[in-house]
């Protein structure tokens, strides 16, 4: 039995294809009804007062820092274990990312270490719901209030993530989602900012489109407008938004499949020696189950590339989240310096984990195959 199970695959059906063809058959490719619809639908799905389409999650996070006026001399706390985009968004406005190590149990930012990282220059905290597991925001927000900090949630893997029934992105002051092809839902490339702060939302809308003071439909004389702020072009086009509208209708099904696959894989891998797993959904903490991360102990971790090589050869697609603690990546290392051992938990997550697929492209037979192949492969290494 040979299988080939990719780590992730966009779930594009006839609905998305029809939606795209509909847009292409009409005259409006940007500034149209699809982006408005997608924003309204996403706001309803998350229960947000405001939802703003953007061209990617990275663009959205950059836009938030830019709009808040973050810049040189300002420090923003970010987790060491994340996609580089979280830190890049801070760097792009000239502010300084201050990295905090991960918690070994959840992979999320170590909340015990956040307060120690706060200085008189700290202006904000960016949390990341690691692999879809919600950060305990009931510990973050009092700290933010005490020190007057803005809290941004990097929700790239957090569609469906909830804490006490509140959707991720509304637990802090704003949240930004990603619709990159292998995330929970896709628009090919794209992102969404949500917030309950309508004043901030207005400023973000302005700055995502050149700082132009009126939308197309509001202009009295076509082509005539004023510019009241500096801004980017971070819009999402109608083709992307139309895909998003269709994908959002399916996202609960996708999340259900992820949860089912995650539980089955967890069950199938129970008792595999010298491995650890991260805490997942429990009580009010609802994960979006982006992937199943199997953590090898430090010694076994040295064989990770061989183990992964064998899994891939047997048709089990894998990934690593994330390839390096951000401060160990060359750009950051050269700029801020790197001391070996400075973010031990982030390094363990990067160097010793194997991310396994649980997306809706995977069925329960696939899960059984993944669990069986993994147990068999590890046996050789565990000895
Ligand atoms: C994927 C990812 C991003 C980047 O999202 P884009 O839409 O590609 O910009 C940012 N943060 C995290 C945590 C991610 O996993």
mmCIF file of N, CA and C in Angstrom, residues 17 44 52 126 239 280 288 294 296 321 363:
data_model
loop_
_atom_site.group_PDB
_atom_site.id
_atom_site.type_symbol
_atom_site.label_atom_id
_atom_site.label_comp_id
_atom_site.label_asym_id
_atom_site.label_seq_id
_atom_site.Cartn_x
_atom_site.Cartn_y
_atom_site.Cartn_z
ATOM 1 N N UNK A 17 -14.347 27.792 -7.776
ATOM 2 C CA UNK A 17 -14.076 27.999 -9.214
ATOM 3 C C UNK A 17 -15.185 28.849 -9.838
ATOM 4 N N UNK A 44 -19.140 38.324 11.037
ATOM 5 C CA UNK A 44 -20.229 37.540 11.629
ATOM 6 C C UNK A 44 -19.691 36.223 12.191
ATOM 7 N N UNK A 52 -11.438 43.677 8.250
ATOM 8 C CA UNK A 52 -10.805 44.444 7.175
ATOM 9 C C UNK A 52 -9.926 43.509 6.347
ATOM 10 N N UNK A 126 2.927 41.263 20.897
ATOM 11 C CA UNK A 126 2.274 40.486 19.842
ATOM 12 C C UNK A 126 2.296 39.026 20.264
ATOM 13 N N UNK A 239 -11.139 38.692 -6.773
ATOM 14 C CA UNK A 239 -10.971 37.259 -7.066
ATOM 15 C C UNK A 239 -10.652 36.517 -5.772
ATOM 16 N N UNK A 280 -3.316 20.273 24.038
ATOM 17 C CA UNK A 280 -4.277 20.765 23.046
ATOM 18 C C UNK A 280 -5.581 21.155 23.733
ATOM 19 N N UNK A 288 -7.517 25.300 17.048
ATOM 20 C CA UNK A 288 -7.964 25.128 15.663
ATOM 21 C C UNK A 288 -7.255 23.939 15.007
ATOM 22 N N UNK A 294 4.712 16.397 16.868
ATOM 23 C CA UNK A 294 5.327 15.355 17.685
ATOM 24 C C UNK A 294 6.711 15.840 18.075
ATOM 25 N N UNK A 296 10.339 15.135 19.697
ATOM 26 C CA UNK A 296 11.289 14.090 20.059
ATOM 27 C C UNK A 296 12.093 14.598 21.257
ATOM 28 N N UNK A 321 7.435 23.552 12.441
ATOM 29 C CA UNK A 321 6.932 24.871 12.896
ATOM 30 C C UNK A 321 7.616 25.272 14.177
ATOM 31 N N UNK A 363 -7.920 11.591 5.510
ATOM 32 C CA UNK A 363 -9.029 10.820 6.092
ATOM 33 C C UNK A 363 -8.510 9.882 7.184
#
